[in-house]
Structure formats: structure tokens, C-alpha cells
CSV table of N, CA and C in Angstrom, one decimal:
chain,number,residue,atom,x,y,z
A,1,GLN,N,-5.2,-23.1,38.4
A,1,GLN,CA,-3.5,-22.2,37.5
A,1,GLN,C,-3.0,-23.4,36.8
A,2,GLN,N,-3.6,-24.6,37.4
A,2,GLN,CA,-2.6,-25.8,36.2
A,2,GLN,C,-3.8,-25.6,35.1
A,3,GLN,N,-5.2,-25.6,35.2
A,3,GLN,CA,-6.1,-25.4,33.6
A,3,GLN,C,-5.7,-24.0,33.4
A,4,ALA,N,-4.9,-23.3,33.0
A,4,ALA,CA,-4.4,-22.2,32.6
A,4,ALA,C,-3.5,-23.0,31.7
A,5,ARG,N,-2.4,-23.4,32.5
A,5,ARG,CA,-1.7,-23.9,31.3
A,5,ARG,C,-2.0,-25.3,30.7
A,6,ASN,N,-3.4,-25.2,30.7
A,6,ASN,CA,-3.5,-26.6,29.4
A,6,ASN,C,-4.6,-26.2,28.9
A,7,ASP,N,-4.8,-25.0,29.1
A,7,ASP,CA,-5.9,-23.6,27.9
A,7,ASP,C,-5.5,-24.0,26.7
A,8,ARG,N,-5.9,-24.3,25.7
A,8,ARG,CA,-5.5,-24.1,24.1
A,8,ARG,C,-6.0,-24.2,23.5
A,9,SER,N,-6.9,-23.1,23.9
A,9,SER,CA,-7.8,-22.1,22.9
A,9,SER,C,-7.0,-21.8,22.7
A,10,PRO,N,-7.7,-21.0,21.5
A,10,PRO,CA,-7.5,-20.2,19.8
A,10,PRO,C,-6.7,-18.4,20.6
A,11,ARG,N,-7.9,-18.9,21.9
A,11,ARG,CA,-7.2,-16.6,23.0
A,11,ARG,C,-6.2,-17.2,23.2
A,12,SER,N,-5.6,-18.2,23.8
A,12,SER,CA,-4.7,-18.9,24.7
A,12,SER,C,-3.2,-18.9,23.6
A,13,LEU,N,-3.7,-19.4,22.6
A,13,LEU,CA,-3.4,-20.1,22.0
A,13,LEU,C,-3.0,-18.5,21.2
A,14,GLY,N,-3.3,-18.4,21.2
A,14,GLY,CA,-2.5,-16.1,20.3
A,14,GLY,C,-1.1,-15.4,21.2
A,15,ASN,N,-2.6,-15.9,22.9
A,15,ASN,CA,-1.2,-14.6,23.3
A,15,ASN,C,0.0,-15.3,23.8
A,16,ILE,N,0.0,-16.7,23.4
A,16,ILE,CA,1.5,-17.0,23.8
A,16,ILE,C,2.6,-16.7,21.9
A,17,VAL,N,1.3,-17.0,21.2
A,17,VAL,CA,2.1,-16.6,19.7
A,17,VAL,C,2.8,-15.1,19.3
A,18,GLN,N,1.9,-15.0,20.7
A,18,GLN,CA,2.3,-12.8,20.4
A,18,GLN,C,3.5,-12.7,21.8
A,19,ASN,N,3.0,-13.4,22.5
A,19,ASN,CA,4.4,-13.1,23.8
A,19,ASN,C,5.9,-13.1,23.2
A,20,TYR,N,5.7,-14.9,22.5
A,20,TYR,CA,7.1,-15.5,21.6
A,20,TYR,C,7.6,-13.9,20.4
A,21,PHE,N,5.9,-13.3,20.5
A,21,PHE,CA,6.9,-12.7,19.0
A,21,PHE,C,7.5,-10.9,19.7
A,22,LEU,N,7.2,-11.0,21.1
A,22,LEU,CA,7.6,-9.8,21.9
A,22,LEU,C,9.3,-9.9,21.7
A,23,VAL,N,9.4,-10.9,22.5
A,23,VAL,CA,10.9,-11.0,21.4
A,23,VAL,C,11.6,-10.9,20.5
A,24,ILE,N,10.5,-11.0,19.4
A,24,ILE,CA,11.2,-10.4,17.6
A,24,ILE,C,11.0,-9.2,17.8
A,25,GLU,N,10.4,-8.9,18.2
A,25,GLU,CA,10.2,-7.3,18.0
A,25,GLU,C,11.5,-6.2,19.0
A,26,ASP,N,11.3,-6.8,19.7
A,26,ASP,CA,11.8,-6.2,20.8
A,26,ASP,C,13.4,-5.9,20.8
A,27,ILE,N,14.5,-7.5,19.8
A,27,ILE,CA,15.2,-7.2,19.5
A,27,ILE,C,15.3,-6.4,17.8
A,28,ALA,N,14.4,-6.4,17.2
A,28,ALA,CA,14.5,-5.6,15.7
A,28,ALA,C,13.6,-4.1,16.2
A,29,GLN,N,13.7,-4.2,17.3
A,29,GLN,CA,13.9,-2.5,17.5
A,29,GLN,C,14.7,-1.4,17.7
A,30,ARG,N,15.9,-2.7,18.0
A,30,ARG,CA,17.5,-2.0,18.2
A,30,ARG,C,17.7,-1.1,16.6
A,31,GLU,N,17.1,-2.5,15.9
A,31,GLU,CA,17.8,-1.5,14.7
A,31,GLU,C,18.0,-0.4,14.4
A,32,ARG,N,16.8,0.2,14.7
A,32,ARG,CA,17.3,1.7,14.6
A,32,ARG,C,17.9,2.4,15.0
A,33,LEU,N,17.9,1.4,16.9
A,33,LEU,CA,18.5,2.7,17.6
A,33,LEU,C,19.9,3.0,17.2
A,34,GLU,N,20.4,1.4,16.4
A,34,GLU,CA,21.9,2.0,16.6
A,34,GLU,C,23.3,2.1,15.0
A,35,GLY,N,23.4,3.3,15.3
A,35,GLY,CA,23.7,3.9,14.9
A,35,GLY,C,22.8,4.9,13.6
A,36,GLY,N,23.5,5.8,12.3
A,36,GLY,CA,22.8,6.3,11.2
A,36,GLY,C,22.9,5.7,10.1
A,37,LEU,N,21.8,6.1,8.7
A,37,LEU,CA,22.0,4.9,7.7
A,37,LEU,C,23.2,5.2,7.3
A,38,SER,N,23.3,3.6,7.0
A,38,SER,CA,25.1,2.9,5.7
A,38,SER,C,24.6,3.8,5.0
A,39,GLU,N,25.9,3.8,3.7
A,39,GLU,CA,26.5,5.0,3.0
A,39,GLU,C,26.0,4.4,2.3
A,40,ALA,N,25.6,3.1,1.1
A,40,ALA,CA,24.5,3.2,0.8
A,40,ALA,C,23.3,3.4,0.4
A,41,ASP,N,22.7,2.8,1.8
A,41,ASP,CA,21.3,3.8,1.7
A,41,ASP,C,21.3,5.1,2.7
A,42,GLU,N,22.5,6.1,2.4
A,42,GLU,CA,22.8,7.3,2.7
A,42,GLU,C,22.6,8.0,0.9
A,43,ARG,N,23.6,6.7,0.2
A,43,ARG,CA,22.7,7.4,-1.4
A,43,ARG,C,21.7,7.5,-2.0
A,44,SER,N,21.2,6.1,-1.7
A,44,SER,CA,20.3,7.0,-2.3
A,44,SER,C,18.7,7.3,-1.6
A,45,ALA,N,19.3,7.3,-0.8
A,45,ALA,CA,18.0,8.9,0.0
A,45,ALA,C,18.3,10.7,-0.8
A,46,THR,N,19.5,9.8,-1.2
A,46,THR,CA,20.1,11.4,-1.4
A,46,THR,C,19.6,11.5,-2.8
A,47,LYS,N,19.5,10.2,-3.6
A,47,LYS,CA,19.5,10.6,-5.1
A,47,LYS,C,17.3,10.5,-4.9
A,48,HIS,N,17.1,10.1,-3.7
A,48,HIS,CA,16.1,10.0,-3.7
A,48,HIS,C,15.0,11.5,-3.6
A,49,ILE,N,15.9,11.7,-2.6
A,49,ILE,CA,15.4,13.4,-2.5
A,49,ILE,C,16.1,14.3,-3.4
A,50,ALA,N,17.2,13.9,-4.5
A,50,ALA,CA,16.8,14.8,-5.4
A,50,ALA,C,16.0,14.4,-6.8
A,51,LYS,N,15.8,13.5,-6.6
A,51,LYS,CA,14.4,12.8,-7.6
A,51,LYS,C,13.3,14.4,-7.7
A,52,LEU,N,13.1,13.7,-6.4
A,52,LEU,CA,12.0,14.0,-6.0
A,52,LEU,C,12.1,16.2,-6.2
A,53,ARG,N,13.1,16.7,-5.6
A,53,ARG,CA,12.8,18.0,-5.7
A,53,ARG,C,13.0,19.0,-7.3
A,54,ASP,N,14.0,17.5,-8.7
A,54,ASP,CA,13.4,17.2,-9.6
A,54,ASP,C,12.4,17.5,-9.9
A,55,SER,N,11.1,16.9,-9.4
A,55,SER,CA,10.2,16.6,-9.5
A,55,SER,C,9.4,17.6,-10.1
A,56,LEU,N,9.6,18.2,-8.1
A,56,LEU,CA,8.9,19.2,-7.7
A,56,LEU,C,8.7,20.6,-8.9
A,57,ASN,N,10.3,20.7,-9.3
A,57,ASN,CA,9.7,21.8,-9.9
A,57,ASN,C,10.0,22.2,-10.8
A,58,VAL,N,8.9,20.6,-12.2
A,58,VAL,CA,8.1,20.3,-13.3
A,58,VAL,C,6.5,21.3,-12.4
A,59,GLY,N,5.9,22.0,-13.7
A,59,GLY,CA,4.3,22.4,-13.1
A,59,GLY,C,3.9,21.0,-13.6
A,60,THR,N,3.2,21.0,-12.2
A,60,THR,CA,2.1,20.1,-12.9
A,60,THR,C,1.0,19.5,-11.7
A,61,SER,N,0.7,18.8,-11.0
A,61,SER,CA,-1.1,19.3,-10.3
A,61,SER,C,-0.3,18.8,-8.8
A,62,VAL,N,-1.1,18.9,-7.9
A,62,VAL,CA,-0.9,19.0,-6.8
A,62,VAL,C,-1.0,18.0,-6.6
A,63,ASP,N,-1.9,17.3,-6.6
A,63,ASP,CA,-1.9,15.8,-6.7
A,63,ASP,C,-1.1,14.9,-6.8
A,64,LYS,N,0.0,15.3,-7.8
A,64,LYS,CA,0.5,14.3,-8.3
A,64,LYS,C,2.5,15.1,-7.8
A,65,HIS,N,2.2,16.5,-7.2
A,65,HIS,CA,3.2,16.0,-6.7
A,65,HIS,C,3.5,16.2,-5.3
A,66,ALA,N,2.0,15.8,-4.6
A,66,ALA,CA,1.9,15.3,-3.5
A,66,ALA,C,1.5,13.4,-2.7
A,67,LYS,N,1.9,13.1,-4.5
A,67,LYS,CA,1.8,11.5,-4.7
A,67,LYS,C,3.4,11.8,-5.1
A,68,LYS,N,4.5,12.0,-5.1
A,68,LYS,CA,5.9,11.8,-5.5
A,68,LYS,C,6.5,12.2,-4.2
A,69,ILE,N,6.1,13.4,-3.4
A,69,ILE,CA,6.0,13.8,-2.3
A,69,ILE,C,6.2,12.0,-1.0
A,70,ARG,N,4.1,11.8,-0.9
A,70,ARG,CA,4.2,10.5,0.0
A,70,ARG,C,4.9,9.6,-0.7
A,71,ALA,N,5.5,8.8,-1.9
A,71,ALA,CA,6.4,8.1,-2.5
A,71,ALA,C,7.7,8.1,-2.0
A,72,THR,N,8.5,9.0,-1.4
A,72,THR,CA,10.2,9.8,-1.3
A,72,THR,C,9.6,9.0,-0.1
A,73,LEU,N,8.6,9.6,1.4
A,73,LEU,CA,8.3,10.3,2.7
A,73,LEU,C,8.3,7.8,3.2
A,74,ARG,N,8.1,7.2,1.7
A,74,ARG,CA,7.8,6.3,2.4
A,74,ARG,C,9.1,5.5,1.8
A,75,GLU,N,9.5,5.7,1.0
A,75,GLU,CA,11.4,5.9,0.9
A,75,GLU,C,12.2,5.2,1.8
A,76,LEU,N,12.1,6.9,2.4
A,76,LEU,CA,13.1,7.3,3.2
A,76,LEU,C,12.7,6.0,5.1
A,77,ALA,N,11.5,5.9,5.3
A,77,ALA,CA,10.9,5.9,6.1
A,77,ALA,C,12.0,3.6,6.2
A,78,ARG,N,11.9,3.7,4.8
A,78,ARG,CA,12.3,1.8,4.6
A,78,ARG,C,13.1,2.4,5.3
A,79,LEU,N,13.9,3.2,4.1
A,79,LEU,CA,15.3,3.3,4.5
A,79,LEU,C,15.8,3.5,5.4
A,80,GLU,N,15.0,4.7,6.9
A,80,GLU,CA,14.8,4.6,8.2
A,80,GLU,C,15.5,3.6,9.4
A,81,ARG,N,14.3,2.3,8.1
A,81,ARG,CA,13.5,1.6,9.0
A,81,ARG,C,12.6,2.1,10.0
A,82,ARG,N,12.1,2.2,9.7
A,82,ARG,CA,10.6,3.2,11.0
A,82,ARG,C,10.0,2.1,10.5
A,83,HIS,N,9.4,1.9,10.1
A,83,HIS,CA,8.6,0.0,10.1
A,83,HIS,C,8.6,-0.8,10.7
A,84,LEU,N,8.3,-2.2,11.9
A,84,LEU,CA,8.7,-3.0,11.8
A,84,LEU,C,9.1,-3.9,11.2
A,85,LYS,N,8.4,-3.8,10.5
A,85,LYS,CA,8.6,-5.4,8.4
A,85,LYS,C,10.1,-5.1,8.8
A,86,ASP,N,9.9,-4.0,8.0
A,86,ASP,CA,11.9,-3.3,7.7
A,86,ASP,C,13.0,-3.6,8.8
A,87,ARG,N,12.9,-3.1,10.0
A,87,ARG,CA,13.6,-3.5,10.9
A,87,ARG,C,13.7,-4.8,11.2
A,88,ILE,N,13.1,-6.1,11.1
A,88,ILE,CA,12.7,-7.7,10.9
A,88,ILE,C,13.7,-7.5,10.1
A,89,GLU,N,13.4,-7.0,9.1
A,89,GLU,CA,14.3,-7.6,7.6
A,89,GLU,C,15.8,-7.8,8.1
A,90,ALA,N,16.1,-6.1,8.4
A,90,ALA,CA,17.6,-5.8,8.0
A,90,ALA,C,18.2,-6.1,9.3
A,91,CYS,N,17.5,-6.9,10.7
A,91,CYS,CA,17.8,-6.9,11.9
A,91,CYS,C,18.0,-8.8,12.1
A,92,ALA,N,17.1,-9.5,10.9
A,92,ALA,CA,17.5,-10.6,10.8
A,92,ALA,C,18.7,-10.6,9.5
A,93,SER,N,18.8,-9.6,9.2
A,93,SER,CA,20.2,-9.9,7.9
A,93,SER,C,21.8,-9.5,8.5
A,94,ARG,N,21.4,-8.4,9.1
A,94,ARG,CA,22.6,-8.7,9.7
A,94,ARG,C,23.1,-9.8,11.6
A,95,LEU,N,22.1,-10.2,12.1
A,95,LEU,CA,22.7,-11.0,13.0
A,95,LEU,C,22.3,-12.3,11.4
A,96,GLY,N,22.6,-12.5,10.5
A,96,GLY,CA,23.4,-14.0,9.9
A,96,GLY,C,22.1,-15.3,9.8
A,97,LEU,N,20.6,-14.6,10.3
A,97,LEU,CA,20.3,-16.1,10.6
A,97,LEU,C,19.4,-16.9,8.9
A,98,ARG,N,19.1,-17.4,8.5
A,98,ARG,CA,18.7,-18.1,7.2
A,98,ARG,C,17.2,-17.3,6.8
A,99,ASP,N,17.1,-17.0,5.6
A,99,ASP,CA,15.8,-16.4,4.4
A,99,ASP,C,14.8,-17.5,5.8
A,100,SER,N,14.9,-18.8,6.0
A,100,SER,CA,13.9,-19.6,6.0
A,100,SER,C,13.6,-18.9,7.6
A,101,VAL,N,14.1,-18.4,9.0
A,101,VAL,CA,13.5,-17.7,10.5
A,101,VAL,C,13.1,-16.0,9.5
A,102,ARG,N,14.1,-15.7,9.3
A,102,ARG,CA,13.9,-13.9,8.4
A,102,ARG,C,11.8,-14.3,8.4
A,103,ASP,N,11.4,-15.1,6.9
A,103,ASP,CA,10.3,-15.6,6.6
A,103,ASP,C,9.2,-15.7,7.5
A,104,ASP,N,9.6,-16.4,8.6
A,104,ASP,CA,8.9,-16.7,10.0
A,104,ASP,C,8.7,-15.4,10.3
A,105,ALA,N,9.6,-15.1,11.0
A,105,ALA,CA,9.1,-13.9,11.9
A,105,ALA,C,7.8,-12.7,11.3
A,106,MET,N,8.6,-12.6,9.5
A,106,MET,CA,7.5,-11.8,8.6
A,106,MET,C,6.4,-12.5,9.3
A,107,ARG,N,5.4,-13.8,8.3
A,107,ARG,CA,4.7,-14.2,9.1
A,107,ARG,C,4.1,-14.2,10.7
A,108,LEU,N,4.6,-14.1,11.1
A,108,LEU,CA,4.7,-14.4,12.7
A,108,LEU,C,3.8,-12.2,12.8
A,109,ASN,N,4.9,-11.5,11.9
A,109,ASN,CA,4.4,-9.9,12.4
A,109,ASN,C,2.8,-9.8,11.6
A,110,LYS,N,3.2,-10.7,9.9
A,110,LYS,CA,1.3,-9.9,9.7
A,110,LYS,C,0.3,-11.1,10.5
A,111,LEU,N,0.8,-12.0,11.1
A,111,LEU,CA,-1.0,-12.4,11.9
A,111,LEU,C,-0.5,-12.0,12.6
A,112,ARG,N,-0.4,-11.0,13.5
A,112,ARG,CA,-0.2,-10.2,14.7
A,112,ARG,C,-0.8,-9.3,14.5
A,113,ASN,N,-0.6,-8.5,13.4
A,113,ASN,CA,-1.3,-7.3,13.3
A,113,ASN,C,-2.8,-7.3,11.8
A,114,THR,N,-2.5,-9.1,12.2
A,114,THR,CA,-4.2,-8.4,10.9
A,114,THR,C,-4.6,-9.6,12.0
A,115,THR,N,-4.2,-10.2,12.9
A,115,THR,CA,-5.3,-11.0,13.4
A,115,THR,C,-4.7,-11.2,14.9
A,116,LEU,N,-4.1,-11.3,15.7
A,116,LEU,CA,-3.4,-11.6,16.4
A,116,LEU,C,-3.6,-9.9,17.4
A,117,SER,N,-4.0,-9.5,17.3
A,117,SER,CA,-3.6,-7.7,17.6
A,117,SER,C,-5.1,-7.7,17.9
A,118,HIS,N,-6.8,-8.5,17.5
A,118,HIS,CA,-7.5,-7.5,17.9
A,118,HIS,C,-8.4,-8.5,18.3
A,119,PRO,N,-8.9,-7.5,19.4
A,119,PRO,CA,-9.7,-8.2,20.6
A,119,PRO,C,-11.4,-9.4,19.9
A,120,GLY,N,-11.7,-8.6,20.1
A,120,GLY,CA,-13.1,-8.5,18.9
A,120,GLY,C,-13.0,-9.8,18.4
A,121,LYS,N,-12.0,-9.9,17.3
A,121,LYS,CA,-11.9,-10.6,16.4
A,121,LYS,C,-11.7,-13.0,16.4
A,122,SER,N,-12.8,-13.4,15.3
A,122,SER,CA,-12.1,-14.4,16.2
A,122,SER,C,-10.6,-15.2,15.8
A,123,LEU,N,-9.9,-15.5,16.4
A,123,LEU,CA,-9.0,-16.8,16.2
A,123,LEU,C,-9.2,-17.5,15.3
A,124,PRO,N,-8.5,-18.1,14.7
A,124,PRO,CA,-8.4,-19.4,14.1
A,124,PRO,C,-7.9,-20.0,14.1
A,125,ASP,N,-9.0,-21.8,14.4
A,125,ASP,CA,-7.9,-22.7,14.5
A,125,ASP,C,-6.6,-23.1,14.2
A,126,GLY,N,-5.8,-24.1,14.5
A,126,GLY,CA,-4.4,-24.5,14.0
A,126,GLY,C,-3.6,-23.5,14.9
A,127,LEU,N,-4.1,-22.6,15.7
A,127,LEU,CA,-2.6,-21.9,17.3
A,127,LEU,C,-1.3,-22.4,16.9
A,128,GLU,N,-1.5,-24.1,17.2
A,128,GLU,CA,-0.2,-25.2,17.9
A,128,GLU,C,0.5,-24.8,17.3
A,129,GLY,N,0.6,-25.0,14.8
A,129,GLY,CA,1.8,-24.3,14.8
A,129,GLY,C,2.3,-23.7,14.5
A,130,GLU,N,1.2,-22.8,14.5
A,130,GLU,CA,2.1,-20.9,14.7
A,130,GLU,C,3.1,-21.0,16.5
A,131,VAL,N,2.5,-21.4,17.5
A,131,VAL,CA,3.6,-21.8,18.8
A,131,VAL,C,4.7,-22.1,18.1
A,132,GLU,N,3.8,-22.7,17.0
A,132,GLU,CA,5.7,-24.5,17.4
A,132,GLU,C,6.9,-23.2,16.8
A,133,ILE,N,5.9,-22.2,15.7
A,133,ILE,CA,7.1,-21.6,14.7
A,133,ILE,C,7.3,-20.5,15.6
A,134,ALA,N,6.2,-19.9,16.3
A,134,ALA,CA,7.0,-18.8,17.0
A,134,ALA,C,7.7,-19.1,18.1
A,135,GLU,N,8.2,-19.6,18.6
A,135,GLU,CA,9.1,-20.4,19.9
A,135,GLU,C,10.3,-20.6,18.9
A,136,ARG,N,10.2,-21.0,18.1
A,136,ARG,CA,11.7,-21.5,17.2
A,136,ARG,C,12.4,-20.5,17.2
A,137,THR,N,11.1,-20.0,16.1
A,137,THR,CA,11.5,-18.8,15.3
A,137,THR,C,11.9,-18.1,16.2
A,138,ALA,N,12.1,-17.0,17.8
A,138,ALA,CA,12.2,-16.5,18.2
A,138,ALA,C,14.4,-16.9,18.8
A,139,ARG,N,13.4,-18.0,19.6
A,139,ARG,CA,14.9,-18.5,19.9
A,139,ARG,C,15.9,-18.9,19.1
A,140,ALA,N,15.4,-18.8,18.5
A,140,ALA,CA,16.5,-18.5,16.6
A,140,ALA,C,17.1,-16.7,17.0
A,141,PHE,N,15.9,-15.7,16.9
A,141,PHE,CA,16.8,-14.8,17.3
A,141,PHE,C,17.1,-13.4,18.7
A,142,LEU,N,16.5,-15.1,19.5
A,142,LEU,CA,17.4,-14.4,20.5
A,142,LEU,C,19.3,-15.1,20.8
A,143,VAL,N,19.0,-16.6,20.8
A,143,VAL,CA,20.3,-17.0,20.5
A,143,VAL,C,22.1,-15.8,18.7
A,144,ALA,N,20.8,-15.2,18.6
A,144,ALA,CA,21.9,-14.8,17.4
A,144,ALA,C,22.0,-13.9,17.5
A,145,PHE,N,20.7,-13.0,17.9
A,145,PHE,CA,21.1,-11.8,18.9
A,145,PHE,C,21.5,-11.9,20.5
A,146,ILE,N,22.2,-12.6,21.0
A,146,ILE,CA,23.6,-12.7,22.3
A,146,ILE,C,24.4,-12.9,22.1
A,147,ASP,N,24.4,-13.8,20.2
A,147,ASP,CA,26.1,-13.9,20.1
A,147,ASP,C,26.7,-13.3,19.6
A,148,SER,N,25.7,-12.0,19.1
A,148,SER,CA,26.3,-11.0,18.4
A,148,SER,C,27.1,-9.6,19.8
A,149,CYS,N,26.1,-9.9,20.6
A,149,CYS,CA,26.8,-8.6,22.0
A,149,CYS,C,27.8,-9.5,22.5
A,150,SER,N,28.9,-10.8,22.2
A,150,SER,CA,29.0,-11.3,21.9
A,150,SER,C,30.9,-10.7,22.0
């Protein structure tokens, strides 16, 4: 067991980063669960849907219609915070976290999605620094979340 604690291999460090990121992810996932769209987001969604409706009334190719539909769906997904990236940004803002904390969380999300979650992919050296950033960022999210609950 002592050997496991001293394991500083890229795989072990990557697992540590992922575990810290789970704290951030769990807190950010609550963004979608709490209430609906804000008034501003509701107005924006209505505007995008009306724009799509108008564009579909114009005789154009199916490809162009499909492209406009996909663009509107992406925008609605962003407004509804369906994607973790959007939830992290919204959560960081709601909790009053510094931009640097939000940016670190976004970087950790990208690292997790592009590198850490792929078992067959070799991990980069230098993850010690990422462990420190992940710990600091997870702690900031957790403290701000606990403060927001009281």
C-alpha cells in the first residue's frame, strides 16, 4: 500500500487529476438541475427559434436547412447547459469564482476529455503540476459550493 501512495507514474497522476476533476464535475452538473432558463436565456432561445422558423420558410436546399437546424440546436444546448463545459462556466460564474479558477477547470476538462479518459493513450510527463492545479481548483469549487448552500 505504501508503494501505491508513492506511485508517481503518469497513469497514477492522471488518476489523481481525474478524481479531483470529479468534484468539479459533480458540482457543475447541478447547474442544469437547478431551475430553468434565465429570462435572458429564454429571450435568446426564443430569438434563435424564430430566426430558424423564418429561415425554414425560405426555399433553399435541404443541406442549408439542416445546417441551420444544427446550429440552432447547438445554441439551445449551450443555453440549457447540456454540455459540461457550459455548466462549468455557468457554475463558476454563479459561485463567484475568479476567472483563473474557471480557466483552470476548463483546462482540466479538456485534459480529461482528450488525454486522461483514453486508457490506451500514453500520458504526458509533467502531470505533477496538473495534480496541484486540480487540487486547488477542486478545493475552490467545493468551498464556494458549500458557502452557497449556507
